Each structure stands twice: as structure tokens, then as C-alpha cells.
Coordinates of C-alpha atoms and ligand atoms in Angstrom, one line a residue:
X113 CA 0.0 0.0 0.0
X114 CA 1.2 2.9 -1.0
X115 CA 1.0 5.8 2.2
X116 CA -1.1 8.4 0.4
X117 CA -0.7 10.8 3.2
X118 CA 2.7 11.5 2.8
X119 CA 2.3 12.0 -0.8
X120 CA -0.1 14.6 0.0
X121 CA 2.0 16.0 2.2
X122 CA 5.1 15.9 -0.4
X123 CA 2.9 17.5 -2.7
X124 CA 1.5 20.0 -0.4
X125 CA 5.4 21.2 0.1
X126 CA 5.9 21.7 -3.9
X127 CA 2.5 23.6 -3.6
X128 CA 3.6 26.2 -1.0
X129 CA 7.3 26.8 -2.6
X130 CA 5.6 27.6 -5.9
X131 CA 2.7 29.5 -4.5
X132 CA 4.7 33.2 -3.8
X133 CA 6.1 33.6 -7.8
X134 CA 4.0 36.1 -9.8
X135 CA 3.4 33.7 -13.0
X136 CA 1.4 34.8 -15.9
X137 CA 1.2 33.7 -20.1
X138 CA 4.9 34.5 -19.9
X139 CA 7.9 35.4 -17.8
X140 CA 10.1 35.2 -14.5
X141 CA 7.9 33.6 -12.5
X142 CA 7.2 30.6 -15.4
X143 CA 10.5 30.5 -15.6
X144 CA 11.6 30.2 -12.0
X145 CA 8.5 27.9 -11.1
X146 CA 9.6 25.7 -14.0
X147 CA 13.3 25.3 -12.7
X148 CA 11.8 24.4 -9.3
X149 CA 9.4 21.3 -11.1
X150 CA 12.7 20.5 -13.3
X151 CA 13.9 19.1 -10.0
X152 CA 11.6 16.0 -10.1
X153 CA 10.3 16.2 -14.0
X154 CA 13.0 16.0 -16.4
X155 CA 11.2 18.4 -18.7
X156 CA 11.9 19.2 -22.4
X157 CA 11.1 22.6 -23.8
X158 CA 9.4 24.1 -26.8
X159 CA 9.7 28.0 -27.3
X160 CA 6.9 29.4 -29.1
X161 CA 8.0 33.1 -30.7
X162 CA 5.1 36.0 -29.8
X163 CA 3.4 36.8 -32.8
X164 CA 3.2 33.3 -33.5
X165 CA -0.4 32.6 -35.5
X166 CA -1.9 29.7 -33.8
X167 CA -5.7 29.3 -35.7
X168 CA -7.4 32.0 -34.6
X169 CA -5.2 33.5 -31.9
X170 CA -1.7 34.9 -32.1
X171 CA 0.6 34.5 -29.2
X172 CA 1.1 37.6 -26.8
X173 CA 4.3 39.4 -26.5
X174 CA 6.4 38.8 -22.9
X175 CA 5.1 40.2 -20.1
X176 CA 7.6 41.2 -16.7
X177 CA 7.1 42.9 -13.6
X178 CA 9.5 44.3 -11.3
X179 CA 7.2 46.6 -9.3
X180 CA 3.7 48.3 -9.3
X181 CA 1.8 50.2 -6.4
X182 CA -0.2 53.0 -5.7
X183 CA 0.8 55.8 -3.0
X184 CA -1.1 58.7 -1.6
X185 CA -0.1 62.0 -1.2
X186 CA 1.2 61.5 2.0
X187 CA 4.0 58.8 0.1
X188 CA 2.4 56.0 2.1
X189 CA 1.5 52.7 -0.3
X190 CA -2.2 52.6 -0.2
X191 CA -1.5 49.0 -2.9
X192 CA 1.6 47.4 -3.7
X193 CA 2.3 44.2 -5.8
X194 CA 5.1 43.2 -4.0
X195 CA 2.7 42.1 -1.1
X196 CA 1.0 40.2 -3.3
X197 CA 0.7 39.1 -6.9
X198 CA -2.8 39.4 -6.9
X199 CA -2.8 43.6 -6.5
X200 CA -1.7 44.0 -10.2
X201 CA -4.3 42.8 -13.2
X202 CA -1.9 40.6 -14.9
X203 CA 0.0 41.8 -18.2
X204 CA -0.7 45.4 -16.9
X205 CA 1.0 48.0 -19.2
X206 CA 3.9 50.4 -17.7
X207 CA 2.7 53.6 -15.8
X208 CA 4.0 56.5 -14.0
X209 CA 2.0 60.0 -12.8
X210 CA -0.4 61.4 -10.7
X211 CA -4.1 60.6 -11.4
X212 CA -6.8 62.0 -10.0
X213 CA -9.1 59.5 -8.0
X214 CA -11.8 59.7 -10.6
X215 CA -9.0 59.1 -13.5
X216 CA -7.9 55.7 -11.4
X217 CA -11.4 54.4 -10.6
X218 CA -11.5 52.9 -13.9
X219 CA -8.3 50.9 -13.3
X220 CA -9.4 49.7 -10.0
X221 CA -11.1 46.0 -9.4
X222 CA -12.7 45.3 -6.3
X223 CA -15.1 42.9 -5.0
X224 CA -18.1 44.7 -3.1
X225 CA -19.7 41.3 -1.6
X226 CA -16.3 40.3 -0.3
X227 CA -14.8 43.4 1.0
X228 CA -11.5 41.7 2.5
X229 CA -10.8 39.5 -0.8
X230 CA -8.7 40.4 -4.2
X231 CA -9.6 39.7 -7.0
X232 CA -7.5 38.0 -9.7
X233 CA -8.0 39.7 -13.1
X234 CA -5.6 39.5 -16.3
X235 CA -5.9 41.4 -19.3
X236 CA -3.7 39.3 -22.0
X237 CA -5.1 40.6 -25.3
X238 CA -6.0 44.1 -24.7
X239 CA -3.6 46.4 -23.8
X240 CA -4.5 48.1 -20.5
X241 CA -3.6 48.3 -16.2
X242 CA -5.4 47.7 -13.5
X243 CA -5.2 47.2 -9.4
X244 CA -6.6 44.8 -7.8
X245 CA -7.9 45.1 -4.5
X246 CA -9.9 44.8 -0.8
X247 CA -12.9 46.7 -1.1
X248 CA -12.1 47.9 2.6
X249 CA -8.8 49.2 1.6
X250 CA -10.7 50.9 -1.5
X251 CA -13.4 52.8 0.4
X252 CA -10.3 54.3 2.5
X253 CA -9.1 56.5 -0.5
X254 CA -10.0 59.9 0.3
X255 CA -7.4 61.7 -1.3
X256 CA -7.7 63.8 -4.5
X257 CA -4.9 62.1 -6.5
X258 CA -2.9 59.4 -6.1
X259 CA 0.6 58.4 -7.9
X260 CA 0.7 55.1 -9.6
X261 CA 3.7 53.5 -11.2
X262 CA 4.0 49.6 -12.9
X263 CA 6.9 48.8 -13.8
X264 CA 6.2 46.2 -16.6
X265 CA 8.1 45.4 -19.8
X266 CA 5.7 43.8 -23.0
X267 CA 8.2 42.6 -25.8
X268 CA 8.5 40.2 -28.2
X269 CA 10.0 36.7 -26.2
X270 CA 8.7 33.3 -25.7
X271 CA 5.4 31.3 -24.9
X272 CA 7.2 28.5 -22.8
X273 CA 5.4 24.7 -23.5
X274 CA 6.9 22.1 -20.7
X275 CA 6.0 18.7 -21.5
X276 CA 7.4 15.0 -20.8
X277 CA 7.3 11.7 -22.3
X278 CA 7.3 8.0 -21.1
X279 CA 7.4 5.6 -23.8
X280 CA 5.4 2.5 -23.2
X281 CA 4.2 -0.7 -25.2
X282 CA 2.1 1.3 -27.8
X283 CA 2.7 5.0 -28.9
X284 CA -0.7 5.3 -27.7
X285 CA -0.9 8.4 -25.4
X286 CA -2.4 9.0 -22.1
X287 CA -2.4 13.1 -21.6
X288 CA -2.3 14.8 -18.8
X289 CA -2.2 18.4 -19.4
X290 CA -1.9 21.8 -17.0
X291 CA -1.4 24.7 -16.4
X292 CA 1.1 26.7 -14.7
X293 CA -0.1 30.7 -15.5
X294 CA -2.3 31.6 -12.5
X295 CA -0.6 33.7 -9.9
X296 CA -0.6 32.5 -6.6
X297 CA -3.9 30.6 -7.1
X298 CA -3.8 27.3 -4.9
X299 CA -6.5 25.0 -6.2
X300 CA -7.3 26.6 -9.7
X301 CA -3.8 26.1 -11.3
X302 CA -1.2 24.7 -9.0
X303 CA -3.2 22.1 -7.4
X304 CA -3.4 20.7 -11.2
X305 CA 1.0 21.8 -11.1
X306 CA 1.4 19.4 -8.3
X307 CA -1.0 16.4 -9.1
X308 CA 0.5 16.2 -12.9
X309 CA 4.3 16.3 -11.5
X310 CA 3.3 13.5 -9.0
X311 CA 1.6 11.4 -11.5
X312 CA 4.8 12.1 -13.9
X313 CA 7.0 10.6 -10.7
X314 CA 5.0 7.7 -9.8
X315 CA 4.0 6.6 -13.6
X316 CA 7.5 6.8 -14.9
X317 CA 8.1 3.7 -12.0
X318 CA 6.0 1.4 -13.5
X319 CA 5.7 -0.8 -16.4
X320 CA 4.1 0.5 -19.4
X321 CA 1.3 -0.4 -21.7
X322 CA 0.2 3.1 -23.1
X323 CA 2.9 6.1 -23.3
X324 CA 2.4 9.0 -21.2
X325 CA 2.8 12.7 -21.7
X326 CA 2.4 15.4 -19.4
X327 CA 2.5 18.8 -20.0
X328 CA 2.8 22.0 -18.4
X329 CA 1.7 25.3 -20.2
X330 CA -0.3 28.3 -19.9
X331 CA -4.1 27.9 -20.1
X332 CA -5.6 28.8 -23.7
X333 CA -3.0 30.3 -25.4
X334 CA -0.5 27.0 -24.6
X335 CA -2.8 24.9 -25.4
X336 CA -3.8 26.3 -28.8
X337 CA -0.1 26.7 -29.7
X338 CA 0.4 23.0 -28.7
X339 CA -2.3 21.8 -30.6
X340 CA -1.5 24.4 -33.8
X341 CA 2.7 22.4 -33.2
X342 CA 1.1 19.4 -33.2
X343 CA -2.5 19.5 -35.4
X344 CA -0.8 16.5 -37.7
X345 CA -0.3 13.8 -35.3
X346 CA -2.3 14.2 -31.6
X347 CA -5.5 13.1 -32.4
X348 CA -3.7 9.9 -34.1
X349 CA -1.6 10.1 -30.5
X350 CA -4.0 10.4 -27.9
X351 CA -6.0 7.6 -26.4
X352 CA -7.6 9.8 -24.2
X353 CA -6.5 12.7 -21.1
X354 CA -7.3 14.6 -18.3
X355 CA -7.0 18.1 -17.9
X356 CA -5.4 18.5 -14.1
X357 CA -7.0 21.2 -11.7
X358 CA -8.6 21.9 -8.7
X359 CA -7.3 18.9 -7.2
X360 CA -6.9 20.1 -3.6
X361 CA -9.8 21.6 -1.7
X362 CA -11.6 19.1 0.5
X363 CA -14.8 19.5 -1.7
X364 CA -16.3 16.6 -3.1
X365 CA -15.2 15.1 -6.3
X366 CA -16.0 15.8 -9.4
X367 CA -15.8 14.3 -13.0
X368 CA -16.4 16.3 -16.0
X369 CA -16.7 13.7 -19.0
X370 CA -15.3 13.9 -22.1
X371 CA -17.0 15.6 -24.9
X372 CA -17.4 11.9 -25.9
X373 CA -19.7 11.1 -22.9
X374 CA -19.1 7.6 -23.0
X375 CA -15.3 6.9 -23.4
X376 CA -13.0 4.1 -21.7
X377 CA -11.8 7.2 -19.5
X378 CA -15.4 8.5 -18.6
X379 CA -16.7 4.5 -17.5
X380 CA -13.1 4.2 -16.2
X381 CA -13.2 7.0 -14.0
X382 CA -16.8 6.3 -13.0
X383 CA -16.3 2.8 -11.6
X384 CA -12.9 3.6 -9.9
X385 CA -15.2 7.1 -7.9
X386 CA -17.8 4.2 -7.8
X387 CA -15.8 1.9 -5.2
X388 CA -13.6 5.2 -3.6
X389 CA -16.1 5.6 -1.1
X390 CA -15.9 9.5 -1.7
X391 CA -18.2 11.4 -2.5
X392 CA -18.9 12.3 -5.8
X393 CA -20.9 13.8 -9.0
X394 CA -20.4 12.8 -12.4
X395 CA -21.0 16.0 -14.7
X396 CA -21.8 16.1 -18.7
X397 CA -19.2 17.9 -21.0
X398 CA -19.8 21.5 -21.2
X399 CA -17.8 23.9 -23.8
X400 CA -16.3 26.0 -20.8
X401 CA -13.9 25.6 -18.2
X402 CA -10.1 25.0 -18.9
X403 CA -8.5 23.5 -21.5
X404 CA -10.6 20.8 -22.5
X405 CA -12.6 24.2 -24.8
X406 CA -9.3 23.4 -26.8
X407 CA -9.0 19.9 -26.5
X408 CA -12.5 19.3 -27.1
X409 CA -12.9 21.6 -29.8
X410 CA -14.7 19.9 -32.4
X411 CA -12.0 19.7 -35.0
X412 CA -9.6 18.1 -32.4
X413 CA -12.2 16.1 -30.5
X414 CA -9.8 14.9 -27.9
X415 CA -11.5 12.6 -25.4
X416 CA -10.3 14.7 -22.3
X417 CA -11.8 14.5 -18.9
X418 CA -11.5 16.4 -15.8
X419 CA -11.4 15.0 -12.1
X420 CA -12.0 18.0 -9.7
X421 CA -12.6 18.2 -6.3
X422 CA -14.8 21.8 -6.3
X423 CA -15.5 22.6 -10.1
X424 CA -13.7 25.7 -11.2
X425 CA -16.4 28.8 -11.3
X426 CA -18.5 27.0 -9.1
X427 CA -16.6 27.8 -5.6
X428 CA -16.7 31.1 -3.9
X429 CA -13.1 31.3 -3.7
X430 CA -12.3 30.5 -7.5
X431 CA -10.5 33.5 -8.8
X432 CA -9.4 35.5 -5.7
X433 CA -7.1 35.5 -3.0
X434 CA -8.7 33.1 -1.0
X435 CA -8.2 30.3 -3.3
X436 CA -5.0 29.9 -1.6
X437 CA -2.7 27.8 0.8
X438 CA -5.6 27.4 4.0
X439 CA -8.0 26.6 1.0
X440 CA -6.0 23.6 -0.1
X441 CA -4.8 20.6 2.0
X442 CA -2.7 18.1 1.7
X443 CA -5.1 15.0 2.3
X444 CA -7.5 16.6 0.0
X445 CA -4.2 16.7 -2.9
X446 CA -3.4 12.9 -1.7
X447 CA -6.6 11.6 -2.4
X448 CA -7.1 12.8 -5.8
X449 CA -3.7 12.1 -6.4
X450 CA -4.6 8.0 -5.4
X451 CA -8.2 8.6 -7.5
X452 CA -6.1 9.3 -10.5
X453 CA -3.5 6.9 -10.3
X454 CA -5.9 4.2 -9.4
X455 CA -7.7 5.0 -13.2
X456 CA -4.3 4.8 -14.5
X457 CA -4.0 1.2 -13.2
X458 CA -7.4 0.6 -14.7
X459 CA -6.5 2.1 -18.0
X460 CA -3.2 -0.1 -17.8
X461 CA -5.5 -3.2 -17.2
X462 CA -8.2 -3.0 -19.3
X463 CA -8.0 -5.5 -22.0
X464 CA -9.8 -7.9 -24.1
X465 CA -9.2 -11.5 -22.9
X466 CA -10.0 -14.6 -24.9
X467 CA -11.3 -17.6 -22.9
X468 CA -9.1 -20.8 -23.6
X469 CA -11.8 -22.9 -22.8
X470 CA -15.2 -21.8 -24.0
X471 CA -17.0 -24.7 -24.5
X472 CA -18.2 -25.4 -20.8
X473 CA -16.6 -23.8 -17.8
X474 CA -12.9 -25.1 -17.2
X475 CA -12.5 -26.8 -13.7
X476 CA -10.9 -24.8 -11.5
X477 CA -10.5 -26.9 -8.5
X478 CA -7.8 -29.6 -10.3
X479 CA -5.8 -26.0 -11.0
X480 CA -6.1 -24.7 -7.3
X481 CA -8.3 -22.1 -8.3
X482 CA -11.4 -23.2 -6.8
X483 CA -11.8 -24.5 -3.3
X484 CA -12.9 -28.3 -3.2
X485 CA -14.7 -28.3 0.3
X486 CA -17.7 -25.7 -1.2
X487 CA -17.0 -22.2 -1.4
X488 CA -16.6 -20.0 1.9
X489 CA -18.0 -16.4 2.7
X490 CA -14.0 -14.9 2.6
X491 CA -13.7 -16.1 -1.1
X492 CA -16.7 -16.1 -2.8
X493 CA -16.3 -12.7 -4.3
X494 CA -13.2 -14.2 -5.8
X495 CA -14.9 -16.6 -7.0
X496 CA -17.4 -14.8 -8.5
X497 CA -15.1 -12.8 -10.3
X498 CA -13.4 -15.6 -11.5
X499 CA -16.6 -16.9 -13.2
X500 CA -17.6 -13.7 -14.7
X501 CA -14.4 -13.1 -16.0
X502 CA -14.3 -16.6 -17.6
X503 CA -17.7 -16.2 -18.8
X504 CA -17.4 -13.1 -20.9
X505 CA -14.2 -12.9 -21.8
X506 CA -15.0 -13.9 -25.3
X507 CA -12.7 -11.3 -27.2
X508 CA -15.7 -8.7 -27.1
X509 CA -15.8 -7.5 -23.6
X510 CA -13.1 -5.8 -21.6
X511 CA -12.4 -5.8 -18.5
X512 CA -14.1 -2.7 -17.7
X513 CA -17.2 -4.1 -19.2
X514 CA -17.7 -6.9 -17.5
X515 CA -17.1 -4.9 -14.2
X516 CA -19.9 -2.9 -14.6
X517 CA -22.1 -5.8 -15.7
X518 CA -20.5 -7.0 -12.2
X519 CA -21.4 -3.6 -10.2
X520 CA -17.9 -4.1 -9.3
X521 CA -14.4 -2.6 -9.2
X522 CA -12.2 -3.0 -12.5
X523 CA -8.9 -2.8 -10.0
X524 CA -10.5 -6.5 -8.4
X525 CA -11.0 -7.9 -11.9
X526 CA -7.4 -7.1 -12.9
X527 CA -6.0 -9.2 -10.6
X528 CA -8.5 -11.9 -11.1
X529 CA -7.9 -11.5 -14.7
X530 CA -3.7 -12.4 -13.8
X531 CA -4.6 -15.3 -11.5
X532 CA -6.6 -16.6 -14.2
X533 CA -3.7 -15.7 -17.1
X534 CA -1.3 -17.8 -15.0
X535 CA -3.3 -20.7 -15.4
X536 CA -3.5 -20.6 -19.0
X537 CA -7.0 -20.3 -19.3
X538 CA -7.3 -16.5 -20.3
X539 CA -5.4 -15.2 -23.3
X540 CA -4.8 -11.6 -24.1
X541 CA -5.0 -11.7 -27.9
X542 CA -5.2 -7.9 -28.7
Ligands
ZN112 ZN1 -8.4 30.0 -13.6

């Protein structure tokens, strides 16, 4: 058994060291929480030009901060980024003067119903700044003007796309994609950071049937460039994928399906939540969210799923400073962390066996597989597997299949499936 708690707690640690760099499309902060995930994930790098046409976008010039922050007249800092990333709408254009507090309203984001909470705002496309900030701190300006100054820089650079690969059996791919360009955002972003550089770790251990891919890119605009690098070949590629976020609140769990709505990964995922005994709902694909709207985009089609704990948009701390470290915990990030590598064991397993003995049920007692003194309570489940295994494993059910004809768990059948492979009576003939 693996000891899920100190995974979470692992993962929890890489969560808080990347939580205080200001990332965004582009920058310092990609670049230094990058180097810190290079430590465990050997990653390989793509550089993607700004002004780079990608369909119907075209990628944004580089965006870096050194400072931004508002002062009064009395030279005290009323807002200042360096407190937190959040204070600056993200790819804010340089400023310096004195504005008049009805010439800064404009440029000032607050959030009325929750007076003590920022607001995270980004403005990648159109070229304009903004503070973001408490509403309490907000209804304390009283002066007449106020000096601002942002020291950005927008120039031409580098969209950064992170991924690794682990070869297995087939080229088939499992894809599990994130993103890295939220600042200081716990759950929505980094939670996803984590789980994916975890799964990378524990996957690259095992042996392989499908090959695995993980990436690490900005939301949207990475996406659609990795898709425009690689429209040729990834829907040949890709058996299926998650898209990683909002893995760590205690909330409830969540699937999103596919845009399939009945893939190997949607019935996978079901019957492995099924027998967790969490909690959880089992959504239908809707064109919003992450970047499954890219995936999922008709011409791509990708079968990509999402398992949340508290669906992005849907929590009250989505998108402001609260969705930070006392928001996520580490149990929380350790049981999704099992949930998905317990459908990657199912996805491993999953085959299409051939019965070597169809006509009548082989007896399993002369092979040791079937207790000669009657059946007791302790192994009869076994035992029922083993017959429902035998049964329909006729080349046209998998596993998976036959566990849900079973109301049962797919990771049970697996091994039943190996016992039963040992003997020589199932074949996998795929
Ligand atoms: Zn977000």
C-alpha cells in the first residue's frame, strides 16, 4: 500500500514553494516555477515566438514585472504588488504619474460582496492596467490624486510549452495536461501543477502499456499553440486525457466527461469514484472551463476528462485571493492524487481477454483455483469474479465491461484476470 498521506504532504510542500512567484502567459515567475518542477520532471522545452499565429489566436508578447503600487499624497503605499501578486491585473501596461481618484477608478477591481478579498484579473489581449484590490482598503481613499507607477516590460519573447514523455508498449498516449499561468492561485492552477508532477513521478516507475505525456503550459493560449505544433499527429496520438485542476480543496469530487460522454476514461473514472467511497458527481461535457474548450474543440475532438474536487467557477473562492494555501490541503491533494492513479492502473489493465476454454466452464478446482470443500463467505467474491471473467471474456468485452455488468471494481477484476492468465485459461489476444 502505497501511504497516500505522505504523498499529499510531499505534494502540499511543492505547492507552497511555488505559491509566492508572480506567473502569468509568460515570464520570470514561469521561468523560476519551472526550474523548481525541473527538480523532479526532467522536462523538455518548446519555445513558441510571440506573434506566432496559432488558428485563430496569435501569441502575446512577454510580459515582466518588477514593481507596481499605488501611493497617496502622504508617500504611504495605499497597494503594492510586492505584497501580493494578486494587486496587479496581470499583463498590466507600464505607468508613471499622478491621477486623480476619478482618473484611477477605472483601473481599480474590487469585489463589493467580499470586501476583505482580491480579485485576480488579467488582461492578456488588450492592452490596459489595472489594481486589484480589498474593497475595505478601497473605500479608505480619500485623497484627490494618487501616484501610480507599474513597472512592466511587453516585448516580443517566448510562450514556454513544458512537457514530458514516457514511452510504453504502444505510442498510444495518455495526456495529462496543465497549467502553470495563474498567480498564486492554490487550487485553480497549482493544485493541477502538483498532481501532474506526482503522476509524472509515480507513472515513470511502472511498467508501461500506453505512453504518457504530461504537460505543463499556460491555459488557452498554450494549449492552442500545442495543438497548432502538433494539429498532424495528436488526435492519431492520444487515447484519451485529463486536464489537471482543482485537485486540492476538501470539496467533493468531481468528473467532467469527455465531450465523448461515453469513453473508456469517462466508465473508467466512474467505476474507480464508484468503489472510492468518496463522495462524488459525475458531470456532462460543457464547452467552458479549462482547457478541455481546446481539446474538445470539435475539430480536435480529444476525449479529455476532468477530475475536480470543487468545479472551477463554481466555488466562492475560484479567482481570488482566497483560493490559496488554507483553502487547499494536503489529504485533499493525496486523495485525488490516489483517485487518479488508481484510473491509470485501470486504463493499464483493461484488456480484451479470450477464454481458452469456451465450450463449458474449465474446472478450476484440479488448478487450485477453486476450493474443493464448497465455497466459503472470505472467497466467494473471488470466486465470483473468477466466473464472470471466464464467462465473458469472449474477445468482445473488456475488462471494464464486464465490471460494470459485475457492479464491481475494474482494480479487483485485474488481478483476477492475472490469476486466471497464469493458469493458461485466459489469453490476451489484442
Ligand atoms: Zn483560472
Amino acid at each position: 500500500m502505497i501511504d497516500r498521506n505522505e504523498t499529499g504532504l510531499k505534494m502540499y510542500a511543492l505547492l507552497a514553494e511555488l505559491f509566492p512567484f508572480c506567473r502569468s502567459l509568460t515570464g520570470t515567475g514561469v521561468q523560476e516555477t519551472l526550474s523548481v518542477i525541473e527538480k523532479d520532471v526532467p522536462l523538455q522545452y518548446t519555445y513558441v515566438p510571440s506573434g506566432t499565429k496559432c488558428f485563430d489566436w496569435e501569441v502575446p508578447d512577454e510580459w515582466h514585472i518588477s514593481s507596481a503600487f499605488i501611493r497617496d499624497t502622504a508617500g504611504v503605499k495605499i497597494v503594492d504588488f510586492s505584497e501580493n501578486n494578486l494587486h496587479l491585473m496581470g499583463y498590466s501596461v507600464p505607468v508613471c504619474g499622478w491621477f486623480t481618484i476619478k482618473e484611477l477608478t477605472p483601473h481599480i477591481f474590487t469585489l463589493p460582496n467580499k470586501p476583505d478579498t482580491i480579485p485576480y484579473l488579467t488582461s492578456y489581449y488588450k492592452k490596459r492596467w489595472g489594481f486589484c484590490m480589498r474593497h475595505n482598503d478601497f473605500l479608505k481613499m480619500k485623497d484627490e490624486k494618487y501616484y501610480v507607477e507599474i513597472n512592466s516590460t511587453l516585448k516580443p519573447g517566448n510562450l514556454i510549452l513544458a512537457e514530458v514523455y514516457l514511452p510504453g508498449e504502444t505510442d498510444k498516449e495518455i495526456l495529462f495536461s496543465c497549467y502553470y499561468c495563474h498567480p498564486s492561485m492554490a487550487n485553480d492552477c497549482l493544485s493541477g501543477v502538483v498532481t501532474t508532477a506526482q503522476l509524472y513521478q509515480e507513472i515513470s516507475r511502472e511498467k508501461r502499456r500506453y505512453s504518457y505525456r504530461f504537460l505543463f503550459i499556460p491555459e488557452t493560449i498554450g494549449a492552442i499553440s500545442y495543438l497548432n505544433l502538433n494539429q498532424s499527429t495528436i488526435k492519431e496520438r492520444v487515447h484519451a486525457g485529463f486536464v489537471v485542476t482543482c485537485c486540492g480543496d476538501p470539496g467533493k469530487f468531481n468528473y467532467k466527461k469527455t465531450r465523448h460522454g461515453n469513453h473508456e476514461i469517462d466508465r473508467l473514472s466512474e467505476n474507480i469514484l464508484k468503489f472510492s467511497n468518496h463522495p462524488y458527481q459525475i458531470r456532462n461535457f460543457w464547452p467552458g472551463g479549462s482547457d478541455e474548450r481546446q481539446y474538445s474543440s470539435p475539430g480536435f475532438n480529444l476525449p479529455m476528462g476532468l477530475l475536480m474536487r470543487s468545479v472551477y467557477t463554481e466555488y466562492p473562492q475560484y479567482h481570488t485571493s482566497d483560493d490559496n494555501l488554507k483553502f487547499v490541503t494536503a489529504q485533499a491533494l493525496g486523495e485525488t492524487l490516489d483517485l487518479y492513479y488508481k484510473i491509470v492502473l485501470g486504463m493499464e489493465g483493461n484488456r480484451h481477454y479470450h477464454s481458452q476454454n469456451p465450450f463449458c466452464e474449465p474446472q478450476l478446482s484440479k488448478r487450485g483455483l477453486y476450493p474443493s470443500l464448497g465455497v466459503q463467505k472470505d472467497h466467494s467474491d473471488e470466486i465470483r469474479n473468477r466466473m464472470w471473467v471466464l464467462n465473458y471474456s469472449d474477445g468482445n468485452h473488456d475488462l471494464l465491461s464486464i465490471a460494470e455488468k459485475m457492479n464491481t471494481s475494474i482494480l479487483d477484476l485485474i488481478q483476477t484476470a492475472q490469476i486466471l492468465e497464469g493458469a493458461g485459461l485466459l489469453k490476451n489476444e489484442e
